PDB file of C-alpha atoms and ligand atoms in Angstrom:
ATOM      1  CA  GLU I 193     193.919 -81.200 108.094  1.00 58.00           C
ATOM      2  CA  LEU I 194     195.487 -78.807 105.663  1.00 65.00           C
ATOM      3  CA  GLU I 195     193.391 -77.929 102.669  1.00 76.00           C
ATOM      4  CA  LEU I 196     194.675 -76.147  99.622  1.00 91.00           C
ATOM      5  CA  ALA I 197     192.366 -73.460  98.209  1.00 96.00           C
ATOM      6  CA  LEU I 198     193.029 -72.194  94.722  1.00 97.00           C
ATOM      7  CA  LYS I 199     191.603 -69.140  93.047  1.00 97.00           C
ATOM      8  CA  VAL I 200     191.210 -69.801  89.333  1.00 98.00           C
ATOM      9  CA  VAL I 201     190.324 -67.063  86.855  1.00 96.00           C
ATOM     10  CA  ILE I 202     188.527 -67.954  83.630  1.00 96.00           C
ATOM     11  CA  VAL I 203     189.151 -65.396  80.894  1.00 94.00           C
ATOM     12  CA  GLY I 204     188.383 -64.997  77.198  1.00 94.00           C
ATOM     13  CA  ASN I 205     186.003 -63.057  74.988  1.00 93.00           C
ATOM     14  CA  GLY I 206     182.286 -62.942  75.739  1.00 90.00           C
ATOM     15  CA  GLY I 207     180.303 -65.895  74.448  1.00 92.00           C
ATOM     16  CA  VAL I 208     183.057 -68.526  74.464  1.00 96.00           C
ATOM     17  CA  GLY I 209     181.442 -70.478  77.301  1.00 95.00           C
ATOM     18  CA  LYS I 210     183.210 -69.344  80.472  1.00 94.00           C
ATOM     19  CA  SER I 211     180.123 -69.072  82.678  1.00 91.00           C
ATOM     20  CA  SER I 212     178.794 -72.329  81.242  1.00 93.00           C
ATOM     21  CA  MET I 213     182.088 -74.049  82.069  1.00 96.00           C
ATOM     22  CA  ILE I 214     181.943 -72.901  85.678  1.00 95.00           C
ATOM     23  CA  GLN I 215     178.302 -73.991  85.990  1.00 93.00           C
ATOM     24  CA  ARG I 216     179.075 -77.322  84.389  1.00 96.00           C
ATOM     25  CA  TYR I 217     182.028 -78.060  86.623  1.00 97.00           C
ATOM     26  CA  CYS I 218     180.629 -76.789  89.913  1.00 95.00           C
ATOM     27  CA  LYS I 219     176.929 -77.581  89.543  1.00 92.00           C
ATOM     28  CA  GLY I 220     176.888 -80.288  86.892  1.00 93.00           C
ATOM     29  CA  ILE I 221     174.427 -78.421  84.696  1.00 90.00           C
ATOM     30  CA  PHE I 222     174.334 -76.915  81.199  1.00 90.00           C
ATOM     31  CA  THR I 223     171.678 -74.395  80.191  1.00 80.00           C
ATOM     32  CA  LYS I 224     171.535 -72.719  76.823  1.00 73.00           C
ATOM     33  CA  ASP I 225     170.381 -69.341  78.055  1.00 66.00           C
ATOM     34  CA  TYR I 226     172.626 -69.039  81.109  1.00 59.00           C
ATOM     35  CA  LYS I 227     173.409 -65.350  81.476  1.00 59.00           C
ATOM     36  CA  LYS I 228     175.210 -64.268  84.611  1.00 57.00           C
ATOM     37  CA  THR I 229     176.350 -65.413  87.958  1.00 47.00           C
ATOM     38  CA  ILE I 230     173.817 -63.702  90.152  1.00 47.00           C
ATOM     39  CA  GLY I 231     175.191 -62.198  93.310  1.00 51.00           C
ATOM     40  CA  VAL I 232     178.293 -64.350  93.582  1.00 60.00           C
ATOM     41  CA  ASP I 233     181.844 -63.815  92.405  1.00 79.00           C
ATOM     42  CA  PHE I 234     182.761 -67.460  92.119  1.00 89.00           C
ATOM     43  CA  LEU I 235     181.556 -71.032  92.405  1.00 92.00           C
ATOM     44  CA  GLU I 236     183.601 -73.733  94.042  1.00 95.00           C
ATOM     45  CA  ARG I 237     184.263 -77.426  93.863  1.00 97.00           C
ATOM     46  CA  GLN I 238     186.380 -79.646  96.016  1.00 97.00           C
ATOM     47  CA  ILE I 239     188.496 -82.389  94.461  1.00 97.00           C
ATOM     48  CA  GLU I 240     191.222 -84.758  95.535  1.00 96.00           C
ATOM     49  CA  ILE I 241     194.626 -84.807  93.836  1.00 94.00           C
ATOM     50  CA  ASP I 242     197.119 -87.472  94.964  1.00 91.00           C
ATOM     51  CA  GLY I 243     195.314 -87.797  98.282  1.00 92.00           C
ATOM     52  CA  GLU I 244     195.257 -84.041  98.881  1.00 92.00           C
ATOM     53  CA  ASP I 245     192.049 -82.060  99.210  1.00 94.00           C
ATOM     54  CA  VAL I 246     191.945 -79.095  96.873  1.00 96.00           C
ATOM     55  CA  ARG I 247     189.213 -76.473  96.939  1.00 97.00           C
ATOM     56  CA  LEU I 248     188.900 -74.762  93.566  1.00 98.00           C
ATOM     57  CA  MET I 249     187.266 -71.355  93.461  1.00 97.00           C
ATOM     58  CA  LEU I 250     186.296 -70.570  89.888  1.00 96.00           C
ATOM     59  CA  TRP I 251     185.827 -66.859  89.308  1.00 93.00           C
ATOM     60  CA  ASP I 252     183.332 -65.658  86.740  1.00 86.00           C
ATOM     61  CA  THR I 253     183.560 -62.266  85.013  1.00 81.00           C
ATOM     62  CA  ALA I 254     179.789 -61.685  84.843  1.00 70.00           C
ATOM     63  CA  GLY I 255     180.075 -60.118  81.402  1.00 68.00           C
ATOM     64  CA  GLN I 256     182.495 -57.256  82.109  1.00 70.00           C
ATOM     65  CA  GLU I 257     184.929 -58.741  79.584  1.00 74.00           C
ATOM     66  CA  GLU I 258     182.830 -57.103  76.871  1.00 68.00           C
ATOM     67  CA  PHE I 259     183.832 -53.656  78.050  1.00 67.00           C
ATOM     68  CA  ASP I 260     187.443 -54.463  78.968  1.00 67.00           C
ATOM     69  CA  ALA I 261     186.344 -53.493  82.471  1.00 70.00           C
ATOM     70  CA  ILE I 262     187.431 -56.479  84.520  1.00 76.00           C
ATOM     71  CA  THR I 263     188.442 -55.111  87.882  1.00 78.00           C
ATOM     72  CA  LYS I 264     191.692 -55.742  89.691  1.00 82.00           C
ATOM     73  CA  ALA I 265     189.692 -57.543  92.384  1.00 83.00           C
ATOM     74  CA  TYR I 266     188.862 -60.196  89.826  1.00 88.00           C
ATOM     75  CA  TYR I 267     192.520 -61.029  89.249  1.00 90.00           C
ATOM     76  CA  ARG I 268     193.773 -60.418  92.780  1.00 92.00           C
ATOM     77  CA  GLY I 269     195.455 -63.469  94.267  1.00 95.00           C
ATOM     78  CA  ALA I 270     194.662 -65.724  91.319  1.00 96.00           C
ATOM     79  CA  GLN I 271     196.834 -68.840  91.356  1.00 97.00           C
ATOM     80  CA  ALA I 272     195.790 -70.424  88.076  1.00 98.00           C
ATOM     81  CA  CYS I 273     194.175 -69.369  84.816  1.00 98.00           C
ATOM     82  CA  VAL I 274     192.023 -70.760  82.032  1.00 98.00           C
ATOM     83  CA  LEU I 275     192.376 -68.898  78.703  1.00 98.00           C
ATOM     84  CA  THR I 276     189.288 -69.747  76.702  1.00 98.00           C
ATOM     85  CA  PHE I 277     188.353 -69.369  73.056  1.00 98.00           C
ATOM     86  CA  SER I 278     185.558 -70.827  70.966  1.00 98.00           C
ATOM     87  CA  THR I 279     185.876 -73.199  67.994  1.00 98.00           C
ATOM     88  CA  VAL I 280     183.309 -71.108  66.112  1.00 98.00           C
ATOM     89  CA  ASP I 281     184.541 -67.587  66.976  1.00 98.00           C
ATOM     90  CA  ARG I 282     187.667 -66.431  65.149  1.00 98.00           C
ATOM     91  CA  ASP I 283     187.980 -63.194  67.125  1.00 97.00           C
ATOM     92  CA  SER I 284     188.027 -65.113  70.383  1.00 97.00           C
ATOM     93  CA  PHE I 285     190.950 -67.227  69.114  1.00 98.00           C
ATOM     94  CA  GLU I 286     192.867 -64.156  68.027  1.00 98.00           C
ATOM     95  CA  ALA I 287     192.267 -62.465  71.397  1.00 96.00           C
ATOM     96  CA  THR I 288     193.879 -65.306  73.376  1.00 97.00           C
ATOM     97  CA  HIS I 289     197.373 -63.817  73.349  1.00 97.00           C
ATOM     98  CA  SER I 290     196.176 -60.465  74.685  1.00 94.00           C
ATOM     99  CA  TRP I 291     194.182 -62.209  77.423  1.00 95.00           C
ATOM    100  CA  LYS I 292     197.382 -64.008  78.445  1.00 96.00           C
ATOM    101  CA  LEU I 293     199.221 -60.681  78.664  1.00 95.00           C
ATOM    102  CA  LYS I 294     196.437 -59.137  80.739  1.00 93.00           C
ATOM    103  CA  VAL I 295     196.532 -61.953  83.261  1.00 94.00           C
ATOM    104  CA  GLU I 296     200.334 -61.906  83.364  1.00 96.00           C
ATOM    105  CA  ASN I 297     200.249 -58.189  83.957  1.00 94.00           C
ATOM    106  CA  GLU I 298     197.972 -58.595  86.986  1.00 93.00           C
ATOM    107  CA  CYS I 299     199.108 -61.952  88.374  1.00 96.00           C
ATOM    108  CA  GLY I 300     202.584 -62.664  87.015  1.00 96.00           C
ATOM    109  CA  GLU I 301     203.346 -66.150  85.696  1.00 96.00           C
ATOM    110  CA  ILE I 302     200.744 -68.595  87.028  1.00 98.00           C
ATOM    111  CA  PRO I 303     199.814 -72.078  85.786  1.00 98.00           C
ATOM    112  CA  THR I 304     197.672 -71.518  82.703  1.00 98.00           C
ATOM    113  CA  VAL I 305     195.872 -73.700  80.177  1.00 98.00           C
ATOM    114  CA  ILE I 306     194.371 -72.745  76.857  1.00 98.00           C
ATOM    115  CA  VAL I 307     190.898 -74.154  76.327  1.00 98.00           C
ATOM    116  CA  GLN I 308     189.323 -74.523  72.913  1.00 98.00           C
ATOM    117  CA  ASN I 309     185.650 -74.869  73.802  1.00 98.00           C
ATOM    118  CA  LYS I 310     182.622 -75.933  71.722  1.00 98.00           C
ATOM    119  CA  ILE I 311     184.339 -78.842  69.981  1.00 98.00           C
ATOM    120  CA  ASP I 312     180.860 -80.311  69.522  1.00 98.00           C
ATOM    121  CA  LEU I 313     180.663 -77.691  66.731  1.00 98.00           C
ATOM    122  CA  LEU I 314     183.855 -78.879  64.992  1.00 97.00           C
ATOM    123  CA  ASP I 315     182.062 -79.114  61.624  1.00 98.00           C
ATOM    124  CA  GLN I 316     181.629 -75.307  61.798  1.00 98.00           C
ATOM    125  CA  SER I 317     185.171 -74.656  63.026  1.00 98.00           C
ATOM    126  CA  VAL I 318     186.956 -71.421  62.092  1.00 98.00           C
ATOM    127  CA  VAL I 319     190.235 -72.404  63.763  1.00 98.00           C
ATOM    128  CA  ASN I 320     192.393 -75.143  62.307  1.00 96.00           C
ATOM    129  CA  PRO I 321     194.003 -77.636  64.691  1.00 96.00           C
ATOM    130  CA  GLU I 322     197.585 -76.760  63.714  1.00 97.00           C
ATOM    131  CA  GLU I 323     197.244 -73.066  64.452  1.00 97.00           C
ATOM    132  CA  ALA I 324     195.670 -73.800  67.822  1.00 98.00           C
ATOM    133  CA  GLU I 325     198.639 -76.061  68.665  1.00 98.00           C
ATOM    134  CA  LEU I 326     201.064 -73.393  67.437  1.00 98.00           C
ATOM    135  CA  LEU I 327     199.446 -70.746  69.608  1.00 98.00           C
ATOM    136  CA  ALA I 328     199.601 -72.991  72.664  1.00 98.00           C
ATOM    137  CA  ARG I 329     203.266 -73.698  72.015  1.00 98.00           C
ATOM    138  CA  ALA I 330     204.017 -70.010  71.487  1.00 98.00           C
ATOM    139  CA  LEU I 331     202.337 -69.116  74.777  1.00 97.00           C
ATOM    140  CA  GLY I 332     203.921 -72.067  76.598  1.00 97.00           C
ATOM    141  CA  CYS I 333     200.595 -73.545  77.675  1.00 97.00           C
ATOM    142  CA  ARG I 334     198.885 -76.874  77.310  1.00 98.00           C
ATOM    143  CA  LEU I 335     195.922 -76.860  74.903  1.00 98.00           C
ATOM    144  CA  ILE I 336     192.799 -78.731  76.020  1.00 98.00           C
ATOM    145  CA  ARG I 337     189.794 -79.111  73.704  1.00 98.00           C
ATOM    146  CA  THR I 338     186.464 -79.144  75.493  1.00 98.00           C
ATOM    147  CA  SER I 339     182.754 -79.254  74.991  1.00 98.00           C
ATOM    148  CA  VAL I 340     181.001 -77.834  78.002  1.00 98.00           C
ATOM    149  CA  LYS I 341     177.736 -78.801  76.335  1.00 97.00           C
ATOM    150  CA  GLU I 342     178.671 -82.483  75.955  1.00 98.00           C
ATOM    151  CA  ASP I 343     180.777 -82.482  79.138  1.00 98.00           C
ATOM    152  CA  ILE I 344     183.982 -83.414  77.318  1.00 98.00           C
ATOM    153  CA  ASN I 345     187.331 -82.706  79.046  1.00 98.00           C
ATOM    154  CA  VAL I 346     185.989 -80.051  81.425  1.00 98.00           C
ATOM    155  CA  ALA I 347     187.220 -81.896  84.520  1.00 98.00           C
ATOM    156  CA  THR I 348     190.599 -82.448  82.821  1.00 98.00           C
ATOM    157  CA  VAL I 349     191.162 -78.689  82.675  1.00 98.00           C
ATOM    158  CA  PHE I 350     190.781 -78.188  86.408  1.00 98.00           C
ATOM    159  CA  ARG I 351     192.587 -81.367  87.460  1.00 98.00           C
ATOM    160  CA  HIS I 352     195.525 -80.332  85.310  1.00 98.00           C
ATOM    161  CA  LEU I 353     195.678 -76.863  86.860  1.00 98.00           C
ATOM    162  CA  ALA I 354     195.323 -78.186  90.400  1.00 97.00           C
ATOM    163  CA  SER I 355     198.156 -80.662  89.795  1.00 97.00           C
ATOM    164  CA  ARG I 356     200.374 -77.927  88.429  1.00 96.00           C
ATOM    165  CA  CYS I 357     199.690 -75.779  91.496  1.00 95.00           C
ATOM    166  CA  LEU I 358     200.481 -78.681  93.847  1.00 94.00           C
ATOM    167  CA  GLU I 359     203.845 -79.167  92.133  1.00 90.00           C
ATOM    168  CA  GLU I 360     204.881 -75.594  92.898  1.00 79.00           C
TER     169      GLU I 360
HETATM  170  P1  GDP B 243     180.647 -66.505  78.391  1.00 63.47           P
HETATM  171  O1  GDP B 243     180.185 -65.202  77.842  1.00 63.47           O
HETATM  172  O2  GDP B 243     182.057 -66.799  77.990  1.00 63.47           O
HETATM  173  O3  GDP B 243     180.419 -66.658  79.855  1.00 63.47           O
HETATM  174  O4  GDP B 243     179.785 -67.637  77.638  1.00 63.47           O
HETATM  175  P2  GDP B 243     178.447 -68.396  78.136  1.00 63.47           P
HETATM  176  O5  GDP B 243     178.799 -69.420  79.153  1.00 63.47           O
HETATM  177  O6  GDP B 243     177.423 -67.394  78.504  1.00 63.47           O
HETATM  178  O7  GDP B 243     178.050 -69.186  76.821  1.00 63.47           O
HETATM  179  C1  GDP B 243     177.699 -68.512  75.631  1.00 63.47           C
HETATM  180  C2  GDP B 243     176.807 -69.424  74.787  1.00 63.47           C
HETATM  181  O8  GDP B 243     177.552 -70.559  74.339  1.00 63.47           O
HETATM  182  C3  GDP B 243     175.616 -69.973  75.579  1.00 63.47           C
HETATM  183  O9  GDP B 243     174.496 -70.003  74.725  1.00 63.47           O
HETATM  184  C4  GDP B 243     176.049 -71.385  75.919  1.00 63.47           C
HETATM  185  O10 GDP B 243     174.962 -72.258  76.069  1.00 63.47           O
HETATM  186  C5  GDP B 243     176.886 -71.756  74.703  1.00 63.47           C
HETATM  187  N1  GDP B 243     177.911 -72.782  74.981  1.00 63.47           N
HETATM  188  C6  GDP B 243     178.781 -72.840  76.013  1.00 63.47           C
HETATM  189  N2  GDP B 243     179.579 -73.914  75.920  1.00 63.47           N
HETATM  190  C7  GDP B 243     179.208 -74.575  74.794  1.00 63.47           C
HETATM  191  C8  GDP B 243     179.667 -75.772  74.142  1.00 63.47           C
HETATM  192  O11 GDP B 243     180.575 -76.483  74.571  1.00 63.47           O
HETATM  193  N3  GDP B 243     179.028 -76.105  72.962  1.00 63.47           N
HETATM  194  C9  GDP B 243     178.020 -75.358  72.446  1.00 63.47           C
HETATM  195  N4  GDP B 243     177.475 -75.791  71.302  1.00 63.47           N
HETATM  196  N5  GDP B 243     177.573 -74.242  73.041  1.00 63.47           N
HETATM  197  C10 GDP B 243     178.147 -73.844  74.194  1.00 63.47           C
HETATM  198 MG1   MG B 244     179.739 -65.213  81.229  1.00 63.47          MG
END
């Protein structure tokens, strides 16, 4: 039987929770001091969308985002993208547009969602809800608010992207 495999890249500034999101979704765990994916480029999870098997390969950047040194191999063949910023990191919010351009430059237009992570820290938020909505509208992406820590909406992100890819 035919199985769809999707390469998904997860981008955004360091510290926003990208590696944690991948761990959470693929392994069902959350650890506070998670550092790097050791020895692997991606983790995967298989889901079913409208009766179709979809294998999601979630690519981690292993920290290179700090040095603007993400290699072309990271982006190569990516079919969907998660643009991530953190509720408590203003710089990460402001970097979202440039991350979108970087991905577009390497991959063209691919299904993309904007993720505002760490909504469990909403009382310390440095991004107001309206400006997050405005950014999403300006970039033509759906905004999904998540807490990887509390496991809120993480699955929604990947189901949404997989559905979008199946439509194409
Ligand atoms: P990356 O650099 O984008 O890969 O970010 P990490 O996954 O390494 O996460 C950076 C820090 O944020 C770690 O200490 C995580 O435990 C923490 N973190 C990730 N997601 C959440 C979340 O939803 N809520 C909170 N409070 N902390 C989170
Ligand atoms: Mg990381």
